[in-house]
PDB file of C-alpha atoms in Angstrom:
ATOM      1  CA  MET W   1      48.846 -64.790  27.682  1.00  0.00           C
ATOM      2  CA  GLY W   2      52.575 -64.042  28.145  1.00  0.00           C
ATOM      3  CA  ILE W   3      53.728 -62.992  31.457  1.00  0.00           C
ATOM      4  CA  GLY W   4      56.819 -60.940  32.718  1.00  0.00           C
ATOM      5  CA  ARG W   5      58.624 -59.741  29.806  1.00  0.00           C
ATOM      6  CA  HIS W   6      56.462 -61.621  27.379  1.00  0.00           C
ATOM      7  CA  CYS W   7      53.374 -59.865  28.622  1.00  0.00           C
ATOM      8  CA  ASN W   8      52.671 -58.500  25.221  1.00  0.00           C
ATOM      9  CA  LYS W   9      52.535 -61.659  23.590  1.00  0.00           C
ATOM     10  CA  LEU W  10      49.490 -63.734  22.975  1.00  0.00           C
ATOM     11  CA  PHE W  11      49.754 -67.508  22.531  1.00  0.00           C
ATOM     12  CA  ILE W  12      46.969 -69.338  21.100  1.00  0.00           C
ATOM     13  CA  ILE W  13      47.885 -73.091  21.471  1.00  0.00           C
ATOM     14  CA  ASP W  14      46.027 -76.280  22.251  1.00  0.00           C
ATOM     15  CA  PHE W  15      48.637 -79.073  22.289  1.00  0.00           C
ATOM     16  CA  GLY W  16      46.084 -81.657  23.079  1.00  0.00           C
ATOM     17  CA  LEU W  17      44.907 -81.290  19.347  1.00  0.00           C
ATOM     18  CA  ALA W  18      48.474 -80.941  18.027  1.00  0.00           C
ATOM     19  CA  LYS W  19      49.228 -83.303  15.087  1.00  0.00           C
ATOM     20  CA  LYS W  20      51.876 -83.292  12.489  1.00  0.00           C
ATOM     21  CA  TYR W  21      50.382 -82.683   8.901  1.00  0.00           C
ATOM     22  CA  ARG W  22      53.295 -84.197   7.223  1.00  0.00           C
ATOM     23  CA  ASP W  23      55.212 -87.402   7.804  1.00  0.00           C
ATOM     24  CA  SER W  24      58.409 -86.587   9.648  1.00  0.00           C
ATOM     25  CA  ARG W  25      60.601 -88.969   7.364  1.00  0.00           C
ATOM     26  CA  THR W  26      59.281 -88.370   4.071  1.00  0.00           C
ATOM     27  CA  ARG W  27      58.011 -84.853   4.300  1.00  0.00           C
ATOM     28  CA  ILE W  28      54.754 -85.901   2.516  1.00  0.00           C
ATOM     29  CA  HIS W  29      51.445 -84.585   3.651  1.00  0.00           C
ATOM     30  CA  ILE W  30      49.270 -86.918   5.751  1.00  0.00           C
ATOM     31  CA  PRO W  31      46.622 -88.785   3.540  1.00  0.00           C
ATOM     32  CA  PHE W  32      43.191 -87.558   3.224  1.00  0.00           C
ATOM     33  CA  ARG W  33      40.749 -89.695   5.339  1.00  0.00           C
ATOM     34  CA  ASP W  34      37.254 -89.507   6.494  1.00  0.00           C
ATOM     35  CA  ASN W  35      34.960 -91.027   9.002  1.00  0.00           C
ATOM     36  CA  LYS W  36      37.023 -89.344  11.701  1.00  0.00           C
ATOM     37  CA  ASN W  37      35.466 -88.300  15.203  1.00  0.00           C
ATOM     38  CA  LEU W  38      35.185 -84.554  15.950  1.00  0.00           C
ATOM     39  CA  THR W  39      38.129 -83.624  18.043  1.00  0.00           C
ATOM     40  CA  GLY W  40      38.264 -80.379  19.828  1.00  0.00           C
ATOM     41  CA  THR W  41      35.885 -77.647  20.931  1.00  0.00           C
ATOM     42  CA  ALA W  42      32.726 -77.997  18.625  1.00  0.00           C
ATOM     43  CA  ARG W  43      32.109 -74.183  18.723  1.00  0.00           C
ATOM     44  CA  TYR W  44      35.529 -73.460  16.988  1.00  0.00           C
ATOM     45  CA  ALA W  45      35.765 -76.817  14.700  1.00  0.00           C
ATOM     46  CA  SER W  46      35.943 -76.409  11.106  1.00  0.00           C
ATOM     47  CA  ILE W  47      32.930 -77.705   9.045  1.00  0.00           C
ATOM     48  CA  ASN W  48      35.238 -80.426   7.583  1.00  0.00           C
ATOM     49  CA  ALA W  49      35.906 -81.678  11.141  1.00  0.00           C
ATOM     50  CA  HIS W  50      32.151 -81.836  11.692  1.00  0.00           C
ATOM     51  CA  MET W  51      31.872 -83.923   8.447  1.00  0.00           C
ATOM     52  CA  GLY W  52      34.244 -86.339   9.856  1.00  0.00           C
ATOM     53  CA  ILE W  53      37.102 -85.198   7.385  1.00  0.00           C
ATOM     54  CA  GLU W  54      40.709 -85.388   8.527  1.00  0.00           C
ATOM     55  CA  GLN W  55      41.874 -82.018   9.725  1.00  0.00           C
ATOM     56  CA  SER W  56      44.809 -80.093   8.109  1.00  0.00           C
ATOM     57  CA  ARG W  57      46.129 -76.766   8.109  1.00  0.00           C
ATOM     58  CA  ARG W  58      42.957 -75.257   6.373  1.00  0.00           C
ATOM     59  CA  ASP W  59      40.999 -76.326   9.422  1.00  0.00           C
ATOM     60  CA  ASP W  60      43.462 -74.694  11.807  1.00  0.00           C
ATOM     61  CA  MET W  61      43.016 -71.444   9.930  1.00  0.00           C
ATOM     62  CA  GLU W  62      39.202 -71.809   9.838  1.00  0.00           C
ATOM     63  CA  SER W  63      39.047 -72.560  13.331  1.00  0.00           C
ATOM     64  CA  LEU W  64      41.212 -69.327  14.077  1.00  0.00           C
ATOM     65  CA  GLY W  65      38.621 -67.427  12.032  1.00  0.00           C
ATOM     66  CA  TYR W  66      35.747 -68.596  14.245  1.00  0.00           C
ATOM     67  CA  VAL W  67      37.963 -67.608  17.519  1.00  0.00           C
ATOM     68  CA  LEU W  68      38.335 -64.153  15.784  1.00  0.00           C
ATOM     69  CA  MET W  69      34.766 -63.741  15.215  1.00  0.00           C
ATOM     70  CA  TYR W  70      33.914 -64.906  18.664  1.00  0.00           C
ATOM     71  CA  PHE W  71      36.255 -62.155  19.941  1.00  0.00           C
ATOM     72  CA  ASN W  72      34.574 -59.525  17.849  1.00  0.00           C
ATOM     73  CA  ARG W  73      30.948 -60.649  18.383  1.00  0.00           C
ATOM     74  CA  GLY W  74      31.184 -62.040  22.013  1.00  0.00           C
ATOM     75  CA  ASN W  75      29.336 -65.127  20.659  1.00  0.00           C
ATOM     76  CA  LEU W  76      28.928 -67.295  17.787  1.00  0.00           C
ATOM     77  CA  PRO W  77      25.358 -68.231  16.176  1.00  0.00           C
ATOM     78  CA  TRP W  78      25.841 -71.901  17.013  1.00  0.00           C
ATOM     79  CA  GLN W  79      26.364 -71.348  20.679  1.00  0.00           C
ATOM     80  CA  GLY W  80      23.645 -72.087  23.225  1.00  0.00           C
ATOM     81  CA  LEU W  81      21.747 -74.876  21.088  1.00  0.00           C
ATOM     82  CA  LYS W  82      19.801 -77.423  23.163  1.00  0.00           C
ATOM     83  CA  ALA W  83      19.879 -81.074  22.398  1.00  0.00           C
ATOM     84  CA  ALA W  84      19.069 -84.251  24.187  1.00  0.00           C
ATOM     85  CA  ASN W  85      22.701 -85.520  24.023  1.00  0.00           C
ATOM     86  CA  LYS W  86      26.272 -84.549  22.982  1.00  0.00           C
ATOM     87  CA  LYS W  87      25.881 -86.343  19.293  1.00  0.00           C
ATOM     88  CA  GLN W  88      22.781 -84.347  18.628  1.00  0.00           C
ATOM     89  CA  LYS W  89      24.166 -81.095  19.872  1.00  0.00           C
ATOM     90  CA  TYR W  90      27.312 -81.512  17.730  1.00  0.00           C
ATOM     91  CA  GLU W  91      24.885 -82.197  14.631  1.00  0.00           C
ATOM     92  CA  LYS W  92      22.813 -79.023  15.587  1.00  0.00           C
ATOM     93  CA  ILE W  93      26.065 -76.973  15.700  1.00  0.00           C
ATOM     94  CA  SER W  94      27.409 -78.374  12.475  1.00  0.00           C
ATOM     95  CA  GLU W  95      23.881 -77.669  10.819  1.00  0.00           C
ATOM     96  CA  LYS W  96      23.898 -74.070  11.840  1.00  0.00           C
ATOM     97  CA  LYS W  97      27.640 -73.432  11.123  1.00  0.00           C
ATOM     98  CA  MET W  98      26.883 -74.906   7.426  1.00  0.00           C
ATOM     99  CA  SER W  99      23.711 -72.815   7.150  1.00  0.00           C
ATOM    100  CA  THR W 100      25.172 -69.504   8.429  1.00  0.00           C
ATOM    101  CA  PRO W 101      26.694 -67.688   5.510  1.00  0.00           C
ATOM    102  CA  VAL W 102      30.196 -66.116   6.153  1.00  0.00           C
ATOM    103  CA  GLU W 103      28.887 -62.801   5.186  1.00  0.00           C
ATOM    104  CA  ILE W 104      26.114 -63.095   7.966  1.00  0.00           C
ATOM    105  CA  LEU W 105      28.549 -64.408  10.639  1.00  0.00           C
ATOM    106  CA  CYS W 106      30.987 -61.442   9.916  1.00  0.00           C
ATOM    107  CA  LYS W 107      28.086 -58.814   9.209  1.00  0.00           C
ATOM    108  CA  GLY W 108      28.881 -55.443  10.841  1.00  0.00           C
ATOM    109  CA  PHE W 109      32.711 -56.163  10.897  1.00  0.00           C
ATOM    110  CA  PRO W 110      35.340 -55.126   8.363  1.00  0.00           C
ATOM    111  CA  SER W 111      35.212 -57.315   5.126  1.00  0.00           C
ATOM    112  CA  GLU W 112      38.610 -58.782   5.797  1.00  0.00           C
ATOM    113  CA  PHE W 113      37.105 -61.160   8.347  1.00  0.00           C
ATOM    114  CA  SER W 114      34.745 -62.621   5.634  1.00  0.00           C
ATOM    115  CA  MET W 115      37.542 -62.722   3.134  1.00  0.00           C
ATOM    116  CA  TYR W 116      39.541 -64.581   5.616  1.00  0.00           C
ATOM    117  CA  LEU W 117      37.109 -67.120   6.406  1.00  0.00           C
ATOM    118  CA  ASN W 118      36.021 -67.587   2.592  1.00  0.00           C
ATOM    119  CA  TYR W 119      39.774 -68.004   1.701  1.00  0.00           C
ATOM    120  CA  CYS W 120      40.283 -70.713   4.631  1.00  0.00           C
ATOM    121  CA  ARG W 121      37.168 -72.660   3.594  1.00  0.00           C
ATOM    122  CA  GLY W 122      38.240 -72.805  -0.180  1.00  0.00           C
ATOM    123  CA  LEU W 123      41.617 -74.285   0.584  1.00  0.00           C
ATOM    124  CA  ARG W 124      42.113 -78.055  -0.442  1.00  0.00           C
ATOM    125  CA  PHE W 125      43.072 -80.491   2.205  1.00  0.00           C
ATOM    126  CA  ASP W 126      46.773 -80.641   1.410  1.00  0.00           C
ATOM    127  CA  GLU W 127      47.287 -76.872   0.292  1.00  0.00           C
ATOM    128  CA  ALA W 128      49.431 -74.540   1.978  1.00  0.00           C
ATOM    129  CA  PRO W 129      47.740 -71.633   3.198  1.00  0.00           C
ATOM    130  CA  ASP W 130      49.160 -68.246   1.965  1.00  0.00           C
ATOM    131  CA  TYR W 131      50.149 -67.005   5.422  1.00  0.00           C
ATOM    132  CA  MET W 132      51.656 -63.798   4.126  1.00  0.00           C
ATOM    133  CA  TYR W 133      48.342 -62.915   2.470  1.00  0.00           C
ATOM    134  CA  LEU W 134      46.324 -63.636   5.396  1.00  0.00           C
ATOM    135  CA  ARG W 135      48.597 -61.520   7.645  1.00  0.00           C
ATOM    136  CA  GLN W 136      48.569 -58.736   5.103  1.00  0.00           C
ATOM    137  CA  LEU W 137      44.801 -58.714   5.039  1.00  0.00           C
ATOM    138  CA  PHE W 138      44.807 -57.808   8.778  1.00  0.00           C
ATOM    139  CA  ARG W 139      48.019 -55.491   8.577  1.00  0.00           C
ATOM    140  CA  ILE W 140      46.253 -53.487   5.981  1.00  0.00           C
ATOM    141  CA  LEU W 141      42.929 -53.343   7.995  1.00  0.00           C
ATOM    142  CA  PHE W 142      44.990 -52.243  11.032  1.00  0.00           C
ATOM    143  CA  ARG W 143      46.651 -49.623   9.268  1.00  0.00           C
ATOM    144  CA  THR W 144      43.248 -48.281   7.718  1.00  0.00           C
ATOM    145  CA  LEU W 145      41.701 -48.065  11.116  1.00  0.00           C
ATOM    146  CA  ASN W 146      44.669 -46.021  12.369  1.00  0.00           C
ATOM    147  CA  HIS W 147      45.855 -48.505  15.127  1.00  0.00           C
ATOM    148  CA  GLN W 148      49.315 -48.317  16.534  1.00  0.00           C
ATOM    149  CA  TYR W 149      51.405 -51.587  16.491  1.00  0.00           C
ATOM    150  CA  ASP W 150      52.845 -50.742  19.839  1.00  0.00           C
ATOM    151  CA  TYR W 151      52.584 -54.226  21.431  1.00  0.00           C
ATOM    152  CA  THR W 152      50.354 -52.682  24.102  1.00  0.00           C
ATOM    153  CA  PHE W 153      47.011 -54.702  24.423  1.00  0.00           C
ATOM    154  CA  ASP W 154      44.016 -53.466  25.812  1.00  0.00           C
ATOM    155  CA  TRP W 155      43.969 -55.515  28.670  1.00  0.00           C
ATOM    156  CA  THR W 156      47.603 -54.294  29.572  1.00  0.00           C
ATOM    157  CA  LEU W 157      46.263 -50.813  29.634  1.00  0.00           C
ATOM    158  CA  LEU W 158      43.438 -51.884  31.997  1.00  0.00           C
ATOM    159  CA  LYS W 159      45.926 -53.561  34.420  1.00  0.00           C
ATOM    160  CA  GLN W 160      48.031 -50.375  34.504  1.00  0.00           C
ATOM    161  CA  LYS W 161      45.031 -48.244  35.017  1.00  0.00           C
ATOM    162  CA  ALA W 162      44.019 -50.486  37.994  1.00  0.00           C
ATOM    163  CA  THR W 163      47.365 -50.471  39.335  1.00  0.00           C
ATOM    164  CA  MET W 164      47.697 -46.700  39.088  1.00  0.00           C
ATOM    165  CA  ASN W 165      44.188 -46.486  40.901  1.00  0.00           C
ATOM    166  CA  ASN W 166      45.356 -48.757  43.637  1.00  0.00           C
ATOM    167  CA  PRO W 167      49.117 -48.420  44.140  1.00  0.00           C
ATOM    168  CA  ASN W 168      49.115 -50.823  47.017  1.00  0.00           C
ATOM    169  CA  THR W 169      48.305 -53.787  44.863  1.00  0.00           C
ATOM    170  CA  SER W 170      50.717 -55.067  42.355  1.00  0.00           C
ATOM    171  CA  VAL W 171      49.509 -56.740  39.019  1.00  0.00           C
ATOM    172  CA  THR W 172      48.654 -60.488  39.539  1.00  0.00           C
ATOM    173  CA  ASN W 173      49.747 -63.314  37.417  1.00  0.00           C
ATOM    174  CA  GLN W 174      53.283 -62.230  37.051  1.00  0.00           C
ATOM    175  CA  THR W 175      56.371 -64.445  37.488  1.00  0.00           C
ATOM    176  CA  ASP W 176      59.737 -63.923  39.145  1.00  0.00           C
ATOM    177  CA  GLY W 177      61.550 -64.677  35.853  1.00  0.00           C
ATOM    178  CA  ALA W 178      62.177 -68.221  37.057  1.00  0.00           C
ATOM    179  CA  GLY W 179      58.664 -69.346  36.396  1.00  0.00           C
ATOM    180  CA  ALA W 180      57.513 -69.058  40.024  1.00  0.00           C
ATOM    181  CA  SER W 181      54.147 -67.331  40.647  1.00  0.00           C
ATOM    182  CA  VAL W 182      54.476 -63.779  42.338  1.00  0.00           C
ATOM    183  CA  GLN W 183      51.521 -63.191  44.656  1.00  0.00           C
ATOM    184  CA  PRO W 184      49.842 -59.795  44.906  1.00  0.00           C
ATOM    185  CA  GLN W 185      51.228 -57.571  47.641  1.00  0.00           C
ATOM    186  CA  GLN W 186      48.467 -56.044  50.020  1.00  0.00           C
TER     187      GLN W 186
END
């Protein structure tokens, strides 16, 4: 979440999992490999990641699709599964993910979400996603739903409302512009 003058920007980053998908010198796509261990959060991992296949751009996009559906639904069908150990839990999550059709996962939400996930799952390992197509899916949906692209998120409005209701408290988690945390004033 951006702060200060960037408060209307949302950053979704996990540098712990960041990896170059092309060789820095040759610019050639990394080679396909299998027998890889699952890295990342199993809840959002792509099906290929569960199957031990080297991750590429397609897997990043599929994972983002699961994050979006988590935001929409509040949960995912493979959450809360019980198992004796981590390995068995990952296997159960993988089985549930593979057996849940995209249309069921996205049921009750605009078709653009299932279109997005089906597109991502259909990409080849070294294929470049059509990012413009994917953005356009959601831009058109946004306009169809008569939303305004005003860079104001719901949580910003909630903070503003809370501040208006209690003018003696400033908004928390802001910085002074130099990166130092500004504490709420009481």
